[in-house]
């Protein structure tokens, strides 16, 4: 039986929504066992007793969003996140899911779970929606690394392409490089060099992609340095939420006419929202570690966590980590 | 009389919308003379004869969007953009407005108009809308430089802060650094160093800002390296246009009910769109040149160009360039 470590205490809706999500996914995933790390009293209250697919590991501390990542890992040794990461390291669990402090999870991932030999730097990779289809695209790295070197980006592209193919079912994923123009000689030295590395690789490299094209569905995998990727991901999310917020506000606070209009247009507006539902793609994967570590948004509800659980099952089924281990140890 | 050079042939709607915009702004700007560079026949057809505020300079070539910038500047010597830039260089015009090829305009700006002595690198700076007010914010550099050094960002922040104060009327502009986290030690070496430079400057530096906060109105000036700024600006614009496009599509192609809803909600939706109307802020300024050079979007209509003309008048009135010349030659 495969074992998925669940950090039950991370995120705004912990542990209730996390438990609800796992219990929903459980019957669909009979091969998986779920190990919950968290407050024993709460866990026993929320979880069924005598279930072969469920195990509870009592922890007494919680890493908070405001905690400094490295310090938190070192001092909160009995936190749900640190203990869960240690179980993965020791082989008592095969993957880790957390909704907690992103920086702390990256730190635990890199320093406890550890990176695959031959992988220079792990990269953080969410799946984002696109305008034209339900396929979405992967973007890597969105912030695990403040400084990036050309060879990191090549490895991220290789791992992300394999992920897109095996986990998302995309045949011959189109890989593009986020850059400041379409031509091959665009960008700074880093991006010019990565362009050549991708060009010379066996990946299905389709060239540069620019910021305004990201949501248009022109690539299945976008590779970027971690600094730019972080800024771009947050800008896209921020722009989306500002526009949606202003629309809601405009429709609800502009008199009866606007409200009635909103009511009539509800289904149409919902269909737009559902296309931009990134929850269905699961969480962000920290690619390049000895075992899969997935970070789901801290504000996620049970539905989002459900998809992240299914995503981890798929990553384990496809045995991504062992493939990467073989590939990069060459 | 101040003289504004108008590249009448750049952009999708040239020259008609450009001429219309200038003719609309002209009576409000009696101190300005407008020198149109473009096809003589078309100019004479569209412009009034015997007007002291109008002059036509016949040019025979046009730089196209697909032209390679440096090559275009060198070979299309009789293009509206190159001739206009030469007039500015020679002091026969005081500022330049163009809707043409961005790369070519940057090239003409840097190599023909020239940079201010003491300014290491000019930076491209648009004014963007924010959610909470009509104030907007400036972001610099959005792509004039693929590679940036700490001292460039400090100078951009200084020039942009002065612009925000004098041209946009913001008192003590809040200056923030685009970074991958809130804390002072975030980012790569470049951004850590810039943080210290800004901290030690006389600017009203408010710390780091992250991508999702840009449209929230937390800063009046955001400084960023040109590579990240380019990706972020395009991502914001791309996300906005994808969402608006999908909303329109959803409301118009989902039957009578959705259409009726859209009709009723029209005013509310318009008020959202008007908050995100970036046309009213004018074009992107290439800050740090010997004379103001403003780039307006290639797709701009007469209304957008009108605001860019008013913006240039204000930059000249406030004598920004001479202030920078004195400041940076110290």
XYZ file of C-alpha atoms in Angstrom:
660
model
C 0.000 0.000 0.000
C 1.267 3.478 -0.860
C 1.320 5.985 1.942
C 0.523 9.670 1.587
C 1.555 11.933 4.466
C -1.048 14.626 5.103
C 0.015 17.735 7.030
C -3.438 18.189 8.573
C -2.662 21.440 10.400
C -1.533 23.777 7.585
C -3.734 26.392 5.906
C -6.695 28.504 6.909
C -9.244 25.699 6.893
C -7.203 23.060 8.702
C -7.923 20.434 9.705
C -11.633 20.136 8.820
C -11.523 20.767 5.054
C -8.389 18.674 4.666
C -9.942 15.688 6.439
C -13.170 16.070 4.455
C -11.212 16.067 1.189
C -9.211 12.962 2.013
C -12.307 11.084 3.175
C -13.977 11.958 -0.115
C -11.022 10.782 -2.197
C -10.338 7.643 -0.133
C -12.883 5.221 -1.674
C -11.603 6.149 -5.145
C -8.024 5.384 -4.120
C -8.080 1.931 -2.496
C -4.334 1.483 -3.040
C -3.475 4.481 -0.864
C -3.126 4.882 2.860
C -3.427 8.355 4.359
C -1.282 9.283 7.337
C -2.581 12.370 9.116
C -0.094 14.464 11.081
C -1.771 16.781 13.571
C -3.549 17.362 16.846
C -4.507 13.915 18.131
C -7.772 14.969 19.752
C -9.034 16.742 16.675
C -7.890 13.949 14.371
C -9.702 11.287 16.384
C -12.809 13.416 16.423
C -12.841 13.965 12.658
C -11.539 10.625 11.373
C -13.188 7.183 11.438
C -11.580 4.653 13.793
C -10.472 1.217 12.568
C -9.947 2.158 8.937
C -7.048 0.383 7.175
C -6.568 3.363 4.918
C -6.165 5.827 7.767
C -3.451 6.381 10.323
C -2.947 9.211 12.804
C 0.411 10.511 13.947
C 0.039 12.897 16.885
C 2.004 16.156 16.629
C 1.921 19.041 19.083
C 3.143 22.046 17.098
C 2.027 23.960 14.013
C 4.147 26.063 11.657
C 2.308 29.332 11.063
C 2.287 31.442 7.903
C 4.172 34.213 9.653
C 6.962 31.891 10.855
C 10.398 32.319 9.304
C 10.846 29.117 7.230
C 14.329 27.910 8.195
C 13.881 28.812 11.852
C 10.475 27.108 11.922
C 11.914 23.879 10.509
C 14.712 23.895 13.062
C 12.749 24.827 16.162
C 9.276 23.375 15.640
C 10.519 19.809 15.534
C 7.177 18.364 16.573
C 5.142 20.334 14.042
C 2.820 18.447 11.689
C 4.875 19.578 8.694
C 8.314 18.654 10.029
C 7.230 15.287 11.411
C 5.430 14.446 8.150
C 8.553 15.387 6.156
C 10.653 13.151 8.397
C 8.329 10.200 7.815
C 8.778 10.718 4.070
C 12.540 10.967 4.471
C 12.612 7.725 6.465
C 10.513 5.907 3.875
C 7.525 5.512 6.183
C 5.506 7.628 3.748
C 5.788 8.034 -0.037
C 4.586 11.605 -0.588
C 3.675 14.753 1.324
C 0.732 17.129 0.990
C 0.604 20.418 2.876
C -1.421 23.636 2.798
C 0.970 25.331 5.203
C 3.669 28.021 5.016
C 5.122 27.777 1.483
C 8.640 28.782 2.456
C 8.700 26.277 5.305
C 7.435 23.500 3.039
C 10.128 24.292 0.460
C 12.695 24.238 3.256
C 11.429 20.929 4.658
C 11.265 19.534 1.141
C 14.823 20.462 0.261
C 16.509 19.833 3.635
C 14.485 16.927 5.029
C 13.014 15.035 2.054
C 16.078 15.959 0.032
C 16.702 16.458 -3.651
C 17.273 13.744 -6.196
C 20.960 13.124 -6.873
C 21.792 14.867 -10.139
C 19.013 17.443 -9.850
C 20.745 20.783 -9.272
C 17.734 22.574 -7.766
C 14.119 21.543 -7.210
C 11.527 23.787 -8.881
C 8.016 24.695 -7.757
C 5.420 23.985 -10.437
C 1.684 24.735 -10.369
C -0.761 23.944 -13.156
C -2.561 27.052 -14.407
C -5.749 27.429 -16.455
C -5.875 28.618 -20.062
C -8.555 30.459 -21.995
C -9.145 28.049 -24.796
C -9.452 24.611 -23.190
C -9.546 22.651 -19.961
C -5.961 21.512 -20.421
C -4.091 24.201 -18.518
C -0.324 24.546 -18.504
C 2.549 23.947 -16.118
C 4.879 26.746 -15.129
C 8.204 26.102 -13.377
C 9.864 27.619 -11.288
C 7.485 29.985 -9.514
C 9.681 30.804 -6.571
C 11.637 27.946 -5.036
C 14.772 29.710 -6.289
C 15.580 33.422 -6.149
C 18.626 32.880 -8.374
C 18.633 30.510 -11.323
C 21.247 29.075 -13.645
C 20.706 27.817 -17.213
C 21.093 24.143 -16.280
C 18.387 24.451 -13.606
C 15.868 25.630 -16.174
C 16.734 22.791 -18.540
C 16.151 20.214 -15.802
C 12.890 21.873 -14.760
C 11.710 21.782 -18.361
C 12.574 18.079 -18.592
C 10.773 17.188 -15.358
C 7.750 19.373 -16.128
C 7.414 17.973 -19.626
C 7.417 14.450 -18.222
C 4.848 15.490 -15.606
C 2.594 17.047 -18.266
C 2.772 13.869 -20.300
C 2.309 11.287 -17.551
C 0.137 13.056 -14.978
C -1.901 15.379 -17.215
C -1.942 13.112 -20.254
C -0.574 15.646 -22.739
C 1.094 14.003 -25.698
C 4.418 15.618 -26.725
C 4.027 18.624 -24.430
C 4.889 21.944 -26.074
C 7.642 23.509 -23.970
C 8.172 27.292 -24.122
C 10.582 29.686 -22.439
C 9.142 32.792 -20.767
C 11.062 35.679 -22.293
C 10.780 39.351 -23.196
C 10.233 38.806 -26.899
C 9.579 36.141 -29.506
C 12.966 36.039 -31.252
C 15.663 33.505 -30.286
C 18.157 36.187 -29.231
C 15.816 37.893 -26.743
C 16.399 38.228 -23.033
C 19.404 38.468 -20.767
C 22.366 36.062 -20.873
C 20.526 33.491 -18.734
C 17.527 33.281 -21.039
C 19.607 33.329 -24.230
C 21.608 30.388 -22.934
C 18.499 28.481 -21.821
C 17.007 29.012 -25.278
C 19.978 27.207 -26.804
C 19.877 24.400 -24.228
C 16.179 23.819 -24.913
C 16.747 24.042 -28.645
C 19.429 21.334 -28.394
C 17.370 19.100 -26.078
C 15.012 16.320 -27.074
C 12.057 18.280 -25.702
C 9.293 19.586 -27.957
C 10.599 23.146 -27.598
C 8.389 25.715 -29.342
C 10.414 28.856 -28.594
C 9.817 31.896 -26.433
C 6.502 32.865 -24.895
C 5.647 36.336 -23.537
C 3.633 37.255 -20.464
C 0.437 38.165 -22.322
C 0.378 34.791 -24.085
C 0.524 32.617 -20.964
C -3.232 32.146 -20.537
C -3.819 31.695 -24.256
C -2.908 28.014 -24.256
C 0.113 28.305 -26.545
C 2.304 26.018 -24.410
C 1.823 23.003 -22.136
C 4.953 23.728 -20.124
C 6.440 27.179 -19.507
C 9.908 27.307 -18.038
C 11.122 30.438 -16.251
C 13.653 31.509 -13.671
C 12.214 31.420 -10.145
C 12.293 35.178 -9.638
C 10.360 36.073 -12.786
C 8.054 33.067 -12.391
C 7.136 34.147 -8.885
C 6.334 37.701 -9.977
C 4.360 36.532 -13.004
C 2.304 33.927 -11.144
C 1.385 36.405 -8.421
C 0.584 39.082 -11.009
C -1.756 36.771 -12.886
C -3.493 35.672 -9.680
C -3.660 39.247 -8.391
C -5.085 40.623 -11.629
C -7.693 37.881 -11.784
C -8.847 38.401 -8.227
C -8.939 42.207 -8.526
C -11.087 42.040 -11.664
C -13.441 39.402 -10.224
C -13.722 41.373 -6.988
C -14.522 44.609 -8.833
C -17.068 42.866 -11.043
C -18.867 41.356 -8.066
C -18.795 44.699 -6.316
C -20.029 46.496 -9.435
C -22.893 44.052 -9.940
C -24.043 43.940 -6.332
C -23.702 47.604 -5.395
C -25.174 49.376 -8.382
C -28.877 49.168 -7.681
C -31.622 46.739 -8.541
C -31.008 46.821 -12.282
C -27.413 45.641 -11.990
C -28.405 43.021 -9.423
C -31.121 41.635 -11.675
C -28.661 41.635 -14.551
C -26.187 39.687 -12.437
C -28.883 37.150 -11.568
C -29.777 36.612 -15.218
C -26.133 36.398 -16.268
C -25.204 34.093 -13.393
C -24.768 30.890 -15.406
C -22.679 32.631 -18.035
C -20.465 34.184 -15.377
C -20.138 30.816 -13.665
C -18.965 29.154 -16.861
C -16.170 31.730 -17.086
C -15.249 31.131 -13.454
C -15.186 27.363 -13.994
C -12.736 27.687 -16.885
C -10.466 29.609 -14.538
C -10.906 27.089 -11.766
C -7.333 26.156 -11.045
C -8.327 23.981 -8.081
C -9.104 21.120 -10.417
C -5.451 20.854 -11.432
C -4.289 20.109 -7.881
C -1.491 21.840 -6.007
C 1.991 23.023 -6.897
C 4.548 20.216 -7.053
C 8.088 20.681 -5.795
C 9.760 18.748 -8.608
C 13.168 17.155 -8.135
C 12.822 15.784 -4.596
C 13.346 12.205 -3.464
C 9.579 11.919 -2.935
C 6.684 14.016 -4.226
C 5.887 17.102 -2.133
C 2.751 19.010 -3.081
C 1.772 22.442 -1.815
C -1.875 23.415 -1.984
C -2.990 27.043 -1.444
C -3.452 27.970 2.221
C -6.982 29.172 1.521
C -8.007 25.941 -0.209
C -11.294 24.279 0.623
C -12.087 20.549 0.632
C -12.732 20.504 -3.118
C -9.264 21.863 -3.931
C -7.579 19.488 -1.493
C -9.508 16.565 -3.026
C -7.901 17.292 -6.402
C -4.463 17.562 -4.798
C -4.916 14.110 -3.217
C -5.893 12.639 -6.585
C -2.911 14.404 -8.165
C -0.490 12.819 -5.678
C -2.015 9.388 -6.312
C -1.400 9.887 -10.025
C 2.198 11.023 -9.467
C 2.817 7.873 -7.396
C 1.063 5.641 -9.916
C 3.219 6.972 -12.720
C 6.291 6.577 -10.493
C 7.638 9.972 -11.508
C 10.260 10.166 -8.802
C 11.982 6.925 -9.752
C 11.997 7.944 -13.383
C 13.689 11.214 -12.440
C 16.165 9.342 -10.227
C 17.173 7.098 -13.103
C 17.249 9.941 -15.586
C 19.351 12.410 -13.621
C 21.794 9.943 -12.069
C 23.092 9.082 -15.532
C 6.492 77.959 -28.360
C 7.199 74.360 -27.366
C 7.318 71.874 -30.165
C 6.049 68.300 -29.949
C 7.178 65.901 -32.679
C 4.378 63.539 -33.692
C 5.295 60.319 -35.492
C 2.055 60.275 -37.467
C 2.662 56.932 -39.195
C 3.133 54.504 -36.277
C 0.422 52.191 -34.932
C -2.596 50.425 -36.330
C -4.786 53.511 -36.618
C -2.236 55.872 -38.116
C -2.497 58.558 -39.182
C -6.229 59.311 -38.801
C -6.672 58.692 -35.054
C -3.397 60.404 -34.241
C -4.337 63.521 -36.166
C -7.821 63.547 -34.625
C -6.320 63.344 -31.120
C -3.882 66.187 -31.661
C -6.537 68.399 -33.209
C -8.732 67.776 -30.167
C -5.943 68.595 -27.703
C -4.624 71.604 -29.634
C -7.035 74.309 -28.417
C -6.348 73.264 -24.815
C -2.598 73.589 -25.357
C -2.044 77.024 -26.946
C 1.639 77.022 -25.933
C 2.409 73.934 -27.999
C 3.194 73.475 -31.636
C 2.674 70.046 -33.202
C 5.058 68.865 -35.879
C 3.662 65.941 -37.842
C 6.109 63.552 -39.489
C 4.507 61.447 -42.191
C 3.109 61.058 -45.671
C 2.745 64.579 -47.039
C -0.388 63.924 -49.087
C -2.236 62.327 -46.190
C -1.095 64.972 -43.740
C -2.293 67.823 -45.959
C -5.590 66.072 -46.421
C -6.189 65.554 -42.699
C -4.671 68.728 -41.224
C -5.870 72.330 -41.485
C -3.678 74.650 -43.570
C -2.346 77.932 -42.182
C -2.410 76.965 -38.528
C 0.422 78.398 -36.407
C 0.257 75.389 -34.111
C 0.737 72.866 -36.908
C 3.676 71.989 -39.105
C 4.139 69.104 -41.509
C 7.452 67.390 -42.229
C 7.177 65.043 -45.199
C 8.689 61.585 -44.734
C 8.586 58.724 -47.193
C 9.175 55.611 -45.096
C 7.440 53.859 -42.211
C 8.983 51.526 -39.603
C 6.715 48.507 -39.302
C 6.044 46.439 -36.176
C 7.797 43.457 -37.708
C 10.967 45.423 -38.512
C 14.098 44.607 -36.536
C 14.650 47.752 -34.402
C 18.342 48.525 -34.881
C 18.269 47.665 -38.566
C 15.120 49.753 -39.056
C 16.738 52.790 -37.445
C 19.828 52.438 -39.608
C 18.188 51.728 -42.954
C 14.862 53.585 -42.868
C 16.493 56.974 -42.566
C 13.507 58.793 -44.024
C 10.942 57.101 -41.808
C 8.575 59.258 -39.751
C 10.083 57.906 -36.508
C 13.753 58.400 -37.373
C 13.258 61.874 -38.868
C 11.176 62.941 -35.858
C 13.861 61.658 -33.482
C 16.498 63.618 -35.411
C 14.461 66.799 -35.094
C 14.370 66.259 -31.343
C 18.100 65.582 -31.266
C 18.805 68.771 -33.191
C 16.628 70.841 -30.872
C 14.036 71.576 -33.567
C 11.468 69.710 -31.423
C 11.228 69.314 -27.635
C 9.541 65.906 -27.275
C 8.509 62.879 -29.320
C 5.286 60.866 -29.395
C 5.028 57.599 -31.306
C 2.629 54.651 -31.532
C 5.106 52.676 -33.614
C 7.422 49.689 -33.112
C 8.422 49.778 -29.407
C 11.897 48.342 -29.920
C 12.623 50.806 -32.725
C 11.398 53.733 -30.615
C 13.633 52.639 -27.714
C 16.528 52.383 -30.158
C 15.857 55.798 -31.685
C 15.401 57.238 -28.186
C 18.686 55.896 -26.882
C 20.853 56.295 -29.978
C 19.384 59.408 -31.616
C 17.773 61.488 -28.838
C 20.424 60.212 -26.430
C 20.497 59.676 -22.711
C 21.055 62.314 -20.092
C 24.673 62.511 -18.931
C 24.862 60.691 -15.604
C 21.864 58.453 -16.270
C 23.250 54.943 -16.657
C 20.274 53.496 -18.549
C 16.906 54.940 -19.564
C 13.870 53.035 -18.246
C 10.448 52.530 -19.826
C 7.632 53.563 -17.514
C 3.867 53.263 -18.057
C 1.196 54.358 -15.595
C -1.094 51.493 -14.619
C -4.544 51.503 -12.998
C -5.267 50.368 -9.442
C -8.372 48.865 -7.896
C -9.022 51.374 -5.162
C -8.721 54.808 -6.765
C -8.160 56.729 -9.975
C -4.560 57.449 -9.057
C -2.797 54.543 -10.720
C 0.866 53.740 -10.250
C 4.075 53.977 -12.247
C 6.160 50.912 -12.937
C 9.741 51.152 -14.249
C 11.483 49.437 -16.108
C 9.079 47.357 -18.198
C 11.529 46.255 -20.834
C 13.974 48.857 -22.092
C 16.718 46.759 -20.440
C 17.082 42.968 -20.503
C 19.856 43.168 -17.904
C 19.757 45.546 -14.965
C 22.220 46.687 -12.316
C 21.372 48.037 -8.843
C 22.298 51.625 -9.680
C 19.936 51.610 -12.699
C 16.997 50.750 -10.469
C 17.867 53.490 -7.993
C 17.955 56.095 -10.763
C 14.685 54.808 -12.234
C 13.062 55.087 -8.818
C 14.320 58.660 -8.456
C 13.072 59.721 -11.878
C 9.736 57.914 -11.530
C 9.119 59.377 -8.097
C 9.724 62.851 -9.462
C 7.392 62.102 -12.393
C 4.658 60.852 -10.054
C 4.952 64.000 -7.990
C 5.147 66.598 -10.748
C 3.142 65.076 -13.606
C 0.564 63.041 -11.671
C 0.403 65.312 -8.623
C 1.140 62.639 -6.013
C 2.600 64.095 -2.863
C 5.545 62.123 -1.424
C 5.099 59.148 -3.765
C 5.349 55.767 -2.047
C 8.136 53.869 -3.798
C 8.190 50.062 -3.596
C 10.507 47.392 -4.984
C 8.936 44.460 -6.851
C 10.300 41.385 -5.099
C 9.465 37.769 -4.283
C 8.507 38.413 -0.664
C 7.843 41.158 1.859
C 10.971 40.894 4.025
C 14.044 43.079 3.434
C 16.314 40.111 2.684
C 14.147 38.674 -0.095
C 15.165 38.233 -3.707
C 18.378 37.622 -5.567
C 21.566 39.680 -5.066
C 20.329 42.416 -7.393
C 17.105 43.001 -5.490
C 18.733 42.739 -2.068
C 21.211 45.414 -3.077
C 18.529 47.658 -4.562
C 16.543 47.338 -1.321
C 19.489 48.799 0.593
C 20.050 51.568 -1.965
C 16.382 52.583 -1.766
C 16.442 52.339 2.017
C 19.420 54.694 2.133
C 17.959 57.134 -0.406
C 15.832 60.185 0.293
C 12.870 58.563 -1.470
C 9.704 57.612 0.412
C 10.620 53.915 0.189
C 7.925 51.648 1.612
C 9.649 48.290 1.122
C 8.978 45.324 -1.129
C 5.793 44.726 -3.095
C 4.718 41.375 -4.574
C 3.024 40.669 -7.887
C -0.459 40.154 -6.459
C -0.349 43.528 -4.693
C 0.439 45.632 -7.762
C -3.149 46.554 -8.663
C -4.145 47.098 -5.047
C -2.810 50.659 -4.897
C -0.156 50.023 -2.252
C 2.532 52.005 -4.064
C 2.699 55.039 -6.357
C 5.956 53.942 -7.950
C 7.090 50.342 -8.407
C 10.676 49.795 -9.413
C 11.740 46.534 -11.049
C 14.432 45.158 -13.293
C 13.484 45.388 -16.958
C 13.178 41.639 -17.493
C 10.770 41.001 -14.623
C 8.907 44.255 -15.285
C 8.334 43.262 -18.883
C 6.973 39.834 -17.950
C 4.769 41.247 -15.180
C 3.299 44.065 -17.266
C 2.464 41.696 -20.107
C 1.019 39.135 -17.673
C -1.268 41.730 -16.094
C -2.430 42.996 -19.485
C -2.851 39.454 -20.803
C -4.838 38.279 -17.794
C -7.091 41.320 -17.949
C -7.824 40.914 -21.625
C -8.416 37.147 -21.373
C -10.916 37.600 -18.546
C -12.724 40.491 -20.254
C -12.828 38.548 -23.507
C -14.244 35.440 -21.817
C -16.825 37.495 -19.944
C -18.023 39.170 -23.117
C -18.134 35.850 -24.864
C -19.978 34.241 -21.947
C -22.557 37.004 -21.792
C -23.214 37.236 -25.521
C -23.194 33.552 -26.446
C -25.239 32.003 -23.669
C -28.766 32.647 -24.844
C -31.286 35.392 -24.325
C -31.177 35.279 -20.528
C -27.447 36.000 -20.343
C -27.775 38.703 -23.003
C -30.578 40.410 -21.101
C -28.532 40.152 -17.947
C -25.590 41.765 -19.694
C -27.817 44.588 -20.892
C -29.115 45.267 -17.391
C -25.653 45.046 -15.855
C -24.087 47.206 -18.569
C -23.536 50.345 -16.513
C -22.030 48.402 -13.630
C -19.686 46.569 -15.997
C -18.755 49.860 -17.629
C -17.805 51.377 -14.294
C -15.389 48.498 -13.740
C -13.935 48.964 -17.211
C -13.513 52.691 -16.643
C -11.496 52.107 -13.466
C -9.203 49.905 -15.527
C -8.986 52.452 -18.308
C -5.261 52.939 -18.581
C -5.600 55.194 -21.620
C -6.329 58.164 -19.378
C -2.815 57.986 -17.910
C -1.143 58.566 -21.274
C 1.647 56.492 -22.768
C 4.818 54.893 -21.445
C 7.653 57.382 -20.944
C 11.242 56.493 -21.741
C 12.752 58.248 -18.721
C 16.350 59.418 -18.728
C 16.633 60.798 -22.272
C 17.715 64.280 -23.292
C 14.117 65.006 -24.316
C 10.852 63.280 -23.414
C 9.973 60.302 -25.612
C 6.537 58.774 -25.103
C 5.338 55.483 -26.525
C 1.603 54.951 -26.843
C 0.148 51.479 -27.573
C 0.058 50.585 -31.250
C -3.662 49.828 -31.036
C -4.521 53.164 -29.418
C -7.441 55.211 -30.661
C -7.774 59.001 -30.743
C -8.898 59.150 -27.106
C -5.748 57.388 -25.842
C -3.503 59.525 -28.031
C -5.249 62.663 -26.747
C -4.196 61.785 -23.188
C -0.628 61.094 -24.327
C -0.460 64.553 -25.942
C -1.689 66.161 -22.704
C 0.840 64.071 -20.766
C 3.730 65.332 -22.918
C 2.550 68.917 -22.452
C 2.626 68.379 -18.683
C 6.108 66.815 -18.777
C 7.356 69.844 -20.726
C 5.560 72.303 -18.441
C 7.175 70.730 -15.396
C 10.519 70.761 -17.205
C 11.319 67.223 -16.044
C 14.227 66.713 -18.395
C 16.187 69.730 -17.201
C 15.599 68.735 -13.598
C 17.015 65.294 -14.336
C 19.943 66.831 -16.194
C 20.840 68.968 -13.193
C 20.251 66.136 -10.732
C 22.288 63.436 -12.435
C 25.169 65.586 -13.629
C 26.117 66.331 -10.006
